[in-house]
PDB file of C-alpha atoms and ligand atoms in Angstrom:
ATOM      1  CA  MET A  19     -10.035   4.226 -22.659  1.00 36.00           C
ATOM      2  CA  PRO A  20      -6.715   2.822 -21.375  1.00 39.00           C
ATOM      3  CA  SER A  21      -4.758   1.385 -24.311  1.00 36.00           C
ATOM      4  CA  GLU A  22      -2.997  -1.264 -22.209  1.00 40.00           C
ATOM      5  CA  ILE A  23      -6.130  -3.405 -22.088  1.00 39.00           C
ATOM      6  CA  GLU A  24      -7.441  -3.084 -25.617  1.00 44.00           C
ATOM      7  CA  ASN A  25      -8.365  -6.787 -25.722  1.00 46.00           C
ATOM      8  CA  SER A  26     -11.108  -6.352 -23.126  1.00 49.00           C
ATOM      9  CA  SER A  27     -14.330  -5.790 -24.971  1.00 61.00           C
ATOM     10  CA  GLN A  28     -16.391  -4.670 -21.972  1.00 89.00           C
ATOM     11  CA  TRP A  29     -15.793  -1.856 -19.559  1.00 92.00           C
ATOM     12  CA  VAL A  30     -17.545  -0.682 -16.435  1.00 91.00           C
ATOM     13  CA  ASN A  31     -17.343   2.699 -14.822  1.00 91.00           C
ATOM     14  CA  ALA A  32     -15.508   2.664 -11.479  1.00 90.00           C
ATOM     15  CA  ALA A  33     -16.718   5.672  -9.531  1.00 89.00           C
ATOM     16  CA  ALA A  34     -16.514   6.771  -5.917  1.00 88.00           C
ATOM     17  CA  GLU A  35     -16.917   9.919  -3.901  1.00 89.00           C
ATOM     18  CA  LEU A  36     -14.385  10.112  -1.107  1.00 87.00           C
ATOM     19  CA  VAL A  37     -13.900  12.585   1.702  1.00 87.00           C
ATOM     20  CA  ILE A  38     -10.184  13.184   2.249  1.00 84.00           C
ATOM     21  CA  ALA A  39      -9.135  15.506   5.082  1.00 81.00           C
ATOM     22  CA  GLY A  40     -12.548  17.152   4.963  1.00 85.00           C
ATOM     23  CA  LYS A  41     -12.542  17.647   1.176  1.00 86.00           C
ATOM     24  CA  LYS A  42     -14.724  15.786  -1.295  1.00 89.00           C
ATOM     25  CA  LEU A  43     -12.975  13.991  -4.136  1.00 91.00           C
ATOM     26  CA  LYS A  44     -14.870  12.293  -6.947  1.00 92.00           C
ATOM     27  CA  VAL A  45     -12.979   9.637  -8.878  1.00 92.00           C
ATOM     28  CA  GLU A  46     -14.367   7.984 -11.975  1.00 92.00           C
ATOM     29  CA  MET A  47     -12.747   5.913 -14.708  1.00 93.00           C
ATOM     30  CA  PRO A  48     -13.699   2.950 -16.950  1.00 93.00           C
ATOM     31  CA  VAL A  49     -12.103  -0.341 -15.899  1.00 94.00           C
ATOM     32  CA  PRO A  50     -12.293  -3.802 -17.501  1.00 93.00           C
ATOM     33  CA  ALA A  51     -15.477  -5.685 -16.601  1.00 92.00           C
ATOM     34  CA  GLY A  52     -13.876  -9.053 -17.163  1.00 92.00           C
ATOM     35  CA  PRO A  53     -10.977 -10.819 -15.442  1.00 95.00           C
ATOM     36  CA  VAL A  54      -7.627  -9.068 -15.834  1.00 96.00           C
ATOM     37  CA  ARG A  55      -4.283  -9.164 -14.102  1.00 96.00           C
ATOM     38  CA  LEU A  56      -3.294  -6.586 -11.536  1.00 97.00           C
ATOM     39  CA  SER A  57      -0.833  -5.074 -14.023  1.00 96.00           C
ATOM     40  CA  ASP A  58      -3.758  -4.269 -16.344  1.00 96.00           C
ATOM     41  CA  MET A  59      -5.081  -1.961 -13.620  1.00 97.00           C
ATOM     42  CA  LEU A  60      -2.024   0.317 -13.711  1.00 97.00           C
ATOM     43  CA  PRO A  61      -3.833   3.056 -15.705  1.00 96.00           C
ATOM     44  CA  PHE A  62      -6.470   3.175 -12.946  1.00 97.00           C
ATOM     45  CA  PHE A  63      -3.814   3.244 -10.204  1.00 97.00           C
ATOM     46  CA  ARG A  64      -2.040   6.122 -11.978  1.00 98.00           C
ATOM     47  CA  TYR A  65      -5.316   8.018 -12.223  1.00 97.00           C
ATOM     48  CA  LEU A  66      -6.050   7.384  -8.534  1.00 96.00           C
ATOM     49  CA  THR A  67      -2.554   8.530  -7.520  1.00 97.00           C
ATOM     50  CA  ASP A  68      -2.795  11.690  -9.637  1.00 97.00           C
ATOM     51  CA  SER A  69      -6.203  12.474  -8.106  1.00 96.00           C
ATOM     52  CA  PHE A  70      -4.883  12.257  -4.543  1.00 95.00           C
ATOM     53  CA  VAL A  71      -1.686  14.138  -5.409  1.00 96.00           C
ATOM     54  CA  GLY A  72      -3.767  16.873  -7.074  1.00 94.00           C
ATOM     55  CA  LEU A  73      -5.734  17.259  -3.865  1.00 93.00           C
ATOM     56  CA  ALA A  74      -2.518  17.455  -1.833  1.00 94.00           C
ATOM     57  CA  GLU A  75      -1.154  20.140  -4.210  1.00 94.00           C
ATOM     58  CA  GLU A  76      -4.382  22.134  -3.811  1.00 93.00           C
ATOM     59  CA  ASN A  77      -4.029  21.944  -0.026  1.00 92.00           C
ATOM     60  CA  ALA A  78      -0.375  23.057  -0.203  1.00 94.00           C
ATOM     61  CA  ARG A  79      -1.255  26.045  -2.387  1.00 93.00           C
ATOM     62  CA  ALA A  80      -4.192  26.963  -0.153  1.00 92.00           C
ATOM     63  CA  ALA A  81      -1.728  27.042   2.746  1.00 93.00           C
ATOM     64  CA  GLY A  82       0.429  29.526   0.802  1.00 95.00           C
ATOM     65  CA  ALA A  83       3.149  27.100  -0.337  1.00 95.00           C
ATOM     66  CA  THR A  84       4.580  26.859  -3.858  1.00 93.00           C
ATOM     67  CA  VAL A  85       5.346  23.517  -5.435  1.00 93.00           C
ATOM     68  CA  SER A  86       8.954  23.750  -6.656  1.00 93.00           C
ATOM     69  CA  CYS A  87       8.929  20.748  -9.024  1.00 92.00           C
ATOM     70  CA  LYS A  88       8.918  21.522 -12.735  1.00 89.00           C
ATOM     71  CA  LYS A  89      10.143  20.190 -16.070  1.00 88.00           C
ATOM     72  CA  GLY A  90      13.920  20.338 -16.335  1.00 89.00           C
ATOM     73  CA  CYS A  91      14.567  19.740 -12.644  1.00 88.00           C
ATOM     74  CA  GLY A  92      15.514  16.085 -12.195  1.00 91.00           C
ATOM     75  CA  ALA A  93      17.577  16.093  -9.008  1.00 89.00           C
ATOM     76  CA  CYS A  94      15.129  13.704  -7.331  1.00 92.00           C
ATOM     77  CA  CYS A  95      15.515  11.289 -10.258  1.00 96.00           C
ATOM     78  CA  ARG A  96      18.820  10.160  -8.730  1.00 96.00           C
ATOM     79  CA  GLN A  97      17.076   8.747  -5.679  1.00 95.00           C
ATOM     80  CA  LEU A  98      16.340   5.103  -4.986  1.00 96.00           C
ATOM     81  CA  VAL A  99      12.759   4.816  -6.284  1.00 97.00           C
ATOM     82  CA  PRO A 100      10.634   1.943  -4.909  1.00 96.00           C
ATOM     83  CA  ILE A 101       8.147   0.530  -7.403  1.00 98.00           C
ATOM     84  CA  ALA A 102       5.699  -2.378  -7.358  1.00 97.00           C
ATOM     85  CA  GLU A 103       6.718  -5.423  -9.340  1.00 95.00           C
ATOM     86  CA  ILE A 104       3.778  -4.855 -11.707  1.00 97.00           C
ATOM     87  CA  GLU A 105       5.389  -1.489 -12.475  1.00 98.00           C
ATOM     88  CA  ALA A 106       8.792  -3.110 -13.050  1.00 97.00           C
ATOM     89  CA  ARG A 107       7.236  -5.404 -15.634  1.00 96.00           C
ATOM     90  CA  HIS A 108       5.393  -2.522 -17.244  1.00 97.00           C
ATOM     91  CA  LEU A 109       8.617  -0.504 -17.582  1.00 98.00           C
ATOM     92  CA  GLU A 110      10.419  -3.451 -19.150  1.00 97.00           C
ATOM     93  CA  GLU A 111       7.569  -3.892 -21.659  1.00 96.00           C
ATOM     94  CA  LEU A 112       7.600  -0.161 -22.371  1.00 97.00           C
ATOM     95  CA  VAL A 113      11.340  -0.274 -23.134  1.00 97.00           C
ATOM     96  CA  GLY A 114      10.795  -3.350 -25.320  1.00 96.00           C
ATOM     97  CA  ARG A 115       8.298  -1.394 -27.448  1.00 97.00           C
ATOM     98  CA  LEU A 116      10.651   1.552 -28.050  1.00 97.00           C
ATOM     99  CA  PRO A 117      12.062   1.965 -31.539  1.00 97.00           C
ATOM    100  CA  GLU A 118      15.772   1.472 -32.101  1.00 98.00           C
ATOM    101  CA  PRO A 119      18.233   2.941 -31.321  1.00 98.00           C
ATOM    102  CA  ARG A 120      16.368   4.356 -28.322  1.00 97.00           C
ATOM    103  CA  ARG A 121      15.573   0.919 -26.935  1.00 97.00           C
ATOM    104  CA  SER A 122      19.247  -0.066 -26.899  1.00 98.00           C
ATOM    105  CA  GLU A 123      20.220   3.293 -25.378  1.00 98.00           C
ATOM    106  CA  ILE A 124      17.829   2.843 -22.448  1.00 97.00           C
ATOM    107  CA  ARG A 125      18.867  -0.782 -21.951  1.00 97.00           C
ATOM    108  CA  ALA A 126      22.516   0.338 -21.920  1.00 97.00           C
ATOM    109  CA  ARG A 127      21.703   2.910 -19.204  1.00 98.00           C
ATOM    110  CA  PHE A 128      20.097   0.190 -17.072  1.00 97.00           C
ATOM    111  CA  GLU A 129      23.171  -1.972 -17.563  1.00 97.00           C
ATOM    112  CA  ARG A 130      25.594   0.854 -16.700  1.00 98.00           C
ATOM    113  CA  ALA A 131      23.596   1.599 -13.545  1.00 98.00           C
ATOM    114  CA  ARG A 132      23.773  -2.073 -12.572  1.00 97.00           C
ATOM    115  CA  GLN A 133      27.549  -2.070 -13.048  1.00 97.00           C
ATOM    116  CA  ARG A 134      27.894   1.081 -10.915  1.00 98.00           C
ATOM    117  CA  LEU A 135      25.840  -0.572  -8.146  1.00 98.00           C
ATOM    118  CA  GLN A 136      27.977  -3.690  -8.335  1.00 97.00           C
ATOM    119  CA  ALA A 137      31.187  -1.675  -8.127  1.00 98.00           C
ATOM    120  CA  ALA A 138      29.800   0.188  -5.101  1.00 98.00           C
ATOM    121  CA  GLY A 139      28.808  -3.047  -3.360  1.00 97.00           C
ATOM    122  CA  LEU A 140      25.078  -2.217  -3.332  1.00 97.00           C
ATOM    123  CA  LEU A 141      23.866  -4.571  -6.056  1.00 97.00           C
ATOM    124  CA  ASP A 142      23.416  -7.740  -4.012  1.00 95.00           C
ATOM    125  CA  ALA A 143      21.254  -5.988  -1.418  1.00 95.00           C
ATOM    126  CA  LEU A 144      19.107  -4.288  -4.054  1.00 96.00           C
ATOM    127  CA  LEU A 145      18.592  -7.554  -5.947  1.00 94.00           C
ATOM    128  CA  GLU A 146      16.924  -8.961  -2.815  1.00 91.00           C
ATOM    129  CA  PRO A 147      14.678  -6.075  -1.715  1.00 90.00           C
ATOM    130  CA  GLY A 148      12.502  -8.487   0.256  1.00 86.00           C
ATOM    131  CA  GLN A 149      15.443  -9.127   2.594  1.00 90.00           C
ATOM    132  CA  ILE A 150      16.134  -5.448   3.315  1.00 91.00           C
ATOM    133  CA  ALA A 151      15.062  -4.559   6.862  1.00 90.00           C
ATOM    134  CA  GLU A 152      12.837  -1.497   7.243  1.00 87.00           C
ATOM    135  CA  GLU A 153      15.532   0.352   9.225  1.00 91.00           C
ATOM    136  CA  ALA A 154      18.140  -0.331   6.520  1.00 92.00           C
ATOM    137  CA  VAL A 155      16.128   1.324   3.736  1.00 90.00           C
ATOM    138  CA  VAL A 156      17.079   4.947   4.582  1.00 89.00           C
ATOM    139  CA  PRO A 157      20.868   4.305   4.881  1.00 92.00           C
ATOM    140  CA  LEU A 158      20.718   2.309   1.647  1.00 94.00           C
ATOM    141  CA  GLY A 159      18.828   5.146  -0.038  1.00 93.00           C
ATOM    142  CA  LEU A 160      21.460   7.664   1.102  1.00 93.00           C
ATOM    143  CA  ALA A 161      24.299   5.445  -0.159  1.00 95.00           C
ATOM    144  CA  TYR A 162      22.467   5.069  -3.464  1.00 96.00           C
ATOM    145  CA  PHE A 163      21.889   8.821  -3.825  1.00 95.00           C
ATOM    146  CA  GLY A 164      25.584   9.383  -3.110  1.00 94.00           C
ATOM    147  CA  LEU A 165      26.423   7.499  -6.316  1.00 97.00           C
ATOM    148  CA  GLY A 166      24.527  10.063  -8.410  1.00 96.00           C
ATOM    149  CA  ILE A 167      23.069   7.435 -10.763  1.00 97.00           C
ATOM    150  CA  ALA A 168      20.477   9.112 -12.954  1.00 97.00           C
ATOM    151  CA  CYS A 169      17.294   7.167 -13.658  1.00 98.00           C
ATOM    152  CA  PRO A 170      17.638   5.498 -17.088  1.00 98.00           C
ATOM    153  CA  PHE A 171      14.550   7.438 -18.200  1.00 98.00           C
ATOM    154  CA  LEU A 172      15.944  10.866 -17.263  1.00 97.00           C
ATOM    155  CA  GLU A 173      16.803  12.973 -20.317  1.00 96.00           C
ATOM    156  CA  ASP A 174      17.823  16.655 -20.236  1.00 94.00           C
ATOM    157  CA  GLU A 175      16.843  16.560 -16.544  1.00 94.00           C
ATOM    158  CA  SER A 176      13.251  15.671 -17.487  1.00 95.00           C
ATOM    159  CA  CYS A 177      11.328  12.419 -17.312  1.00 96.00           C
ATOM    160  CA  SER A 178      11.128  10.867 -20.789  1.00 97.00           C
ATOM    161  CA  ILE A 179       8.204   8.628 -19.743  1.00 97.00           C
ATOM    162  CA  HIS A 180       6.235  11.280 -17.881  1.00 96.00           C
ATOM    163  CA  ALA A 181       2.761   9.888 -18.683  1.00 96.00           C
ATOM    164  CA  GLU A 182       3.816   6.388 -17.614  1.00 96.00           C
ATOM    165  CA  ARG A 183       6.172   7.195 -14.761  1.00 98.00           C
ATOM    166  CA  PRO A 184       5.832   5.040 -11.619  1.00 98.00           C
ATOM    167  CA  LEU A 185       3.376   5.869  -8.835  1.00 98.00           C
ATOM    168  CA  ALA A 186       6.177   6.836  -6.394  1.00 98.00           C
ATOM    169  CA  CYS A 187       7.483   9.416  -8.898  1.00 97.00           C
ATOM    170  CA  ARG A 188       3.984  10.872  -9.231  1.00 97.00           C
ATOM    171  CA  GLU A 189       3.736  11.299  -5.468  1.00 97.00           C
ATOM    172  CA  TYR A 190       7.103  13.001  -4.956  1.00 95.00           C
ATOM    173  CA  LEU A 191       6.663  16.793  -4.968  1.00 94.00           C
ATOM    174  CA  VAL A 192       8.342  19.354  -2.761  1.00 94.00           C
ATOM    175  CA  VAL A 193       7.540  22.845  -1.520  1.00 94.00           C
ATOM    176  CA  SER A 194      11.105  23.489  -0.300  1.00 94.00           C
ATOM    177  CA  PRO A 195      13.519  25.358  -2.652  1.00 92.00           C
ATOM    178  CA  ALA A 196      14.439  23.250  -5.701  1.00 91.00           C
ATOM    179  CA  GLU A 197      18.191  23.751  -5.092  1.00 90.00           C
ATOM    180  CA  HIS A 198      17.873  21.773  -1.843  1.00 92.00           C
ATOM    181  CA  CYS A 199      16.999  18.650  -3.831  1.00 90.00           C
ATOM    182  CA  ALA A 200      20.615  18.198  -4.981  1.00 87.00           C
ATOM    183  CA  SER A 201      21.676  17.437  -1.390  1.00 85.00           C
ATOM    184  CA  PRO A 202      18.482  16.384   0.355  1.00 82.00           C
ATOM    185  CA  SER A 203      18.132  15.924   4.092  1.00 83.00           C
ATOM    186  CA  ALA A 204      15.171  15.570   6.427  1.00 81.00           C
ATOM    187  CA  GLU A 205      15.675  19.216   7.463  1.00 86.00           C
ATOM    188  CA  SER A 206      16.058  20.789   4.002  1.00 89.00           C
ATOM    189  CA  ILE A 207      13.335  18.957   2.092  1.00 92.00           C
ATOM    190  CA  GLU A 208       9.671  19.630   2.659  1.00 94.00           C
ATOM    191  CA  PRO A 209       7.497  17.272   0.620  1.00 93.00           C
ATOM    192  CA  VAL A 210       3.922  18.059  -0.359  1.00 95.00           C
ATOM    193  CA  LYS A 211       1.975  16.350   2.423  1.00 94.00           C
ATOM    194  CA  LEU A 212      -0.052  13.405   1.185  1.00 94.00           C
ATOM    195  CA  VAL A 213      -3.080  12.284   3.141  1.00 90.00           C
ATOM    196  CA  VAL A 214      -3.368   9.154   1.013  1.00 92.00           C
ATOM    197  CA  HIS A 215      -0.268   7.148   0.052  1.00 94.00           C
ATOM    198  CA  THR A 216      -1.438   5.336  -3.059  1.00 97.00           C
ATOM    199  CA  ALA A 217       1.965   4.114  -4.264  1.00 98.00           C
ATOM    200  CA  LYS A 218       2.686   2.334  -0.968  1.00 96.00           C
ATOM    201  CA  ALA A 219      -0.810   0.831  -0.886  1.00 97.00           C
ATOM    202  CA  ILE A 220      -0.473  -0.544  -4.430  1.00 97.00           C
ATOM    203  CA  ARG A 221       2.981  -1.941  -3.648  1.00 97.00           C
ATOM    204  CA  ALA A 222       1.468  -3.757  -0.638  1.00 96.00           C
ATOM    205  CA  MET A 223      -1.449  -4.982  -2.749  1.00 97.00           C
ATOM    206  CA  THR A 224       0.928  -6.330  -5.396  1.00 97.00           C
ATOM    207  CA  ALA A 225       3.048  -8.085  -2.777  1.00 95.00           C
ATOM    208  CA  ALA A 226      -0.091  -9.684  -1.303  1.00 96.00           C
ATOM    209  CA  TRP A 227      -1.182 -11.184  -4.631  1.00 96.00           C
ATOM    210  CA  SER A 228       2.171 -12.133  -6.153  1.00 96.00           C
ATOM    211  CA  SER A 229       3.979 -15.324  -5.233  1.00 95.00           C
ATOM    212  CA  HIS A 230       7.233 -13.317  -5.225  1.00 93.00           C
ATOM    213  CA  GLY A 231       5.834 -11.336  -2.283  1.00 84.00           C
ATOM    214  CA  VAL A 232       8.357  -8.474  -2.287  1.00 91.00           C
ATOM    215  CA  ARG A 233       7.227  -5.096  -0.932  1.00 91.00           C
ATOM    216  CA  TRP A 234       9.158  -3.171  -3.575  1.00 95.00           C
ATOM    217  CA  VAL A 235      11.581  -3.357  -6.456  1.00 96.00           C
ATOM    218  CA  PRO A 236      14.209  -0.653  -7.154  1.00 97.00           C
ATOM    219  CA  LEU A 237      13.265   1.205 -10.352  1.00 98.00           C
ATOM    220  CA  VAL A 238      16.887   1.080 -11.480  1.00 98.00           C
ATOM    221  CA  LEU A 239      16.727  -2.755 -11.507  1.00 97.00           C
ATOM    222  CA  ALA A 240      13.250  -2.964 -13.071  1.00 96.00           C
ATOM    223  CA  ALA A 241      14.522  -4.471 -16.320  1.00 92.00           C
ATOM    224  CA  SER A 242      16.440  -7.367 -14.773  1.00 90.00           C
ATOM    225  CA  TRP A 243      13.695  -7.988 -12.194  1.00 93.00           C
ATOM    226  CA  ALA A 244      11.050  -8.278 -14.891  1.00 94.00           C
ATOM    227  CA  GLU A 245      13.178 -10.668 -16.931  1.00 92.00           C
ATOM    228  CA  THR A 246      13.609 -13.077 -14.033  1.00 93.00           C
ATOM    229  CA  HIS A 247      10.211 -12.836 -12.275  1.00 94.00           C
ATOM    230  CA  ALA A 248       7.086 -13.897 -14.125  1.00 94.00           C
ATOM    231  CA  ASP A 249       3.707 -12.318 -13.389  1.00 95.00           C
ATOM    232  CA  THR A 250       1.998 -14.626 -10.899  1.00 95.00           C
ATOM    233  CA  THR A 251      -0.923 -12.375  -9.934  1.00 96.00           C
ATOM    234  CA  PRO A 252      -4.348 -13.954 -10.552  1.00 97.00           C
ATOM    235  CA  LEU A 253      -7.073 -12.894 -12.957  1.00 97.00           C
ATOM    236  CA  ARG A 254      -9.911 -10.980 -11.258  1.00 96.00           C
ATOM    237  CA  PRO A 255     -12.664  -8.694 -12.576  1.00 94.00           C
ATOM    238  CA  GLY A 256     -11.513  -5.086 -12.775  1.00 95.00           C
ATOM    239  CA  VAL A 257     -14.073  -3.943 -10.219  1.00 93.00           C
ATOM    240  CA  GLU A 258     -12.708  -6.371  -7.619  1.00 95.00           C
ATOM    241  CA  TRP A 259      -9.217  -4.905  -8.016  1.00 97.00           C
ATOM    242  CA  VAL A 260     -10.771  -1.424  -7.729  1.00 95.00           C
ATOM    243  CA  ARG A 261     -12.662  -2.298  -4.542  1.00 94.00           C
ATOM    244  CA  GLU A 262      -9.522  -3.663  -2.932  1.00 96.00           C
ATOM    245  CA  ALA A 263      -7.471  -0.651  -4.033  1.00 96.00           C
ATOM    246  CA  PHE A 264     -10.032   1.750  -2.508  1.00 92.00           C
ATOM    247  CA  ALA A 265     -10.034  -0.261   0.709  1.00 93.00           C
ATOM    248  CA  ARG A 266      -6.243  -0.221   0.901  1.00 95.00           C
ATOM    249  CA  VAL A 267      -5.781   3.482   0.167  1.00 92.00           C
ATOM    250  CA  THR A 268      -8.548   4.589   2.536  1.00 86.00           C
ATOM    251  CA  GLY A 269      -7.866   1.990   5.225  1.00 84.00           C
ATOM    252  CA  ARG A 270     -11.522   0.977   5.194  1.00 75.00           C
ATOM    253  CA  PRO A 271     -12.691  -2.624   4.745  1.00 64.00           C
ATOM    254  CA  VAL A 272     -13.924  -3.710   1.305  1.00 59.00           C
TER     255      VAL A 272
HETATM  256  S1  SF4 B 322      10.727   7.468 -14.054  1.00 71.97           S
HETATM  257 FE1  SF4 B 322      10.856   9.629 -14.603  1.00 71.97          FE
HETATM  258  S2  SF4 B 322      10.187  10.753 -12.769  1.00 71.97           S
HETATM  259 FE2  SF4 B 322      10.685   8.657 -12.127  1.00 71.97          FE
HETATM  260  S3  SF4 B 322      12.830   8.730 -11.463  1.00 71.97           S
HETATM  261 FE3  SF4 B 322      12.807   8.135 -13.637  1.00 71.97          FE
HETATM  262  S4  SF4 B 322      13.062  10.040 -14.794  1.00 71.97           S
HETATM  263 FE4  SF4 B 322      12.441  10.592 -12.690  1.00 71.97          FE
END
């Protein structure tokens, strides 16, 4: 049972059998029966993402490809990672629960990253992600990657919050040689092909229900975003969030 929602006394089983690119996928997980906030559904969204990514990995292997990503290879953890604001808040809470001195170390990494972005002239744009035009995202991402700022959670080139890493991190896998990830380009990087883009769907769902209405928040600014933006998503029964999530990831009406 997900620990993030221990206060809920009643759970219902959310189950569905989906057909994705001709393959059957059964998903099943307990979710809160009563009203909860969207952020309380993160364990379910992680499970859903992992299920779809697992299917995509299976397809890649069946086609003869090898997934290059493994522990100790964190080149992609210097990219600009888009997360939903519910994930930003979750990461801030996670850091707040860490014992000292680890908590202060991680907070200091966030602060150093912020200072690097300010010095490079990228901070103002990234603090207002809602104002960034779609066509400006890629150039901004390249400029960000050029700074080589490691994610504050990257340690010994591995993710120190692997079980709770954001949905976008879960979806990013490549079948191109790992050494290409240090200088990625559209030609040199071949991602594992996803049929279902759960992270993007959950970011859109969060934006639709939050009064802040931003499509994404940069992971590297998660801490400061969470401090200045309260959770304004409504309370809804867990199954209603699940129904909407299924509709958004499959593109079918609720
Ligand atoms: S959260 Fe983990 S997987 Fe995601 S960018 Fe940071 S270190 Fe990498």
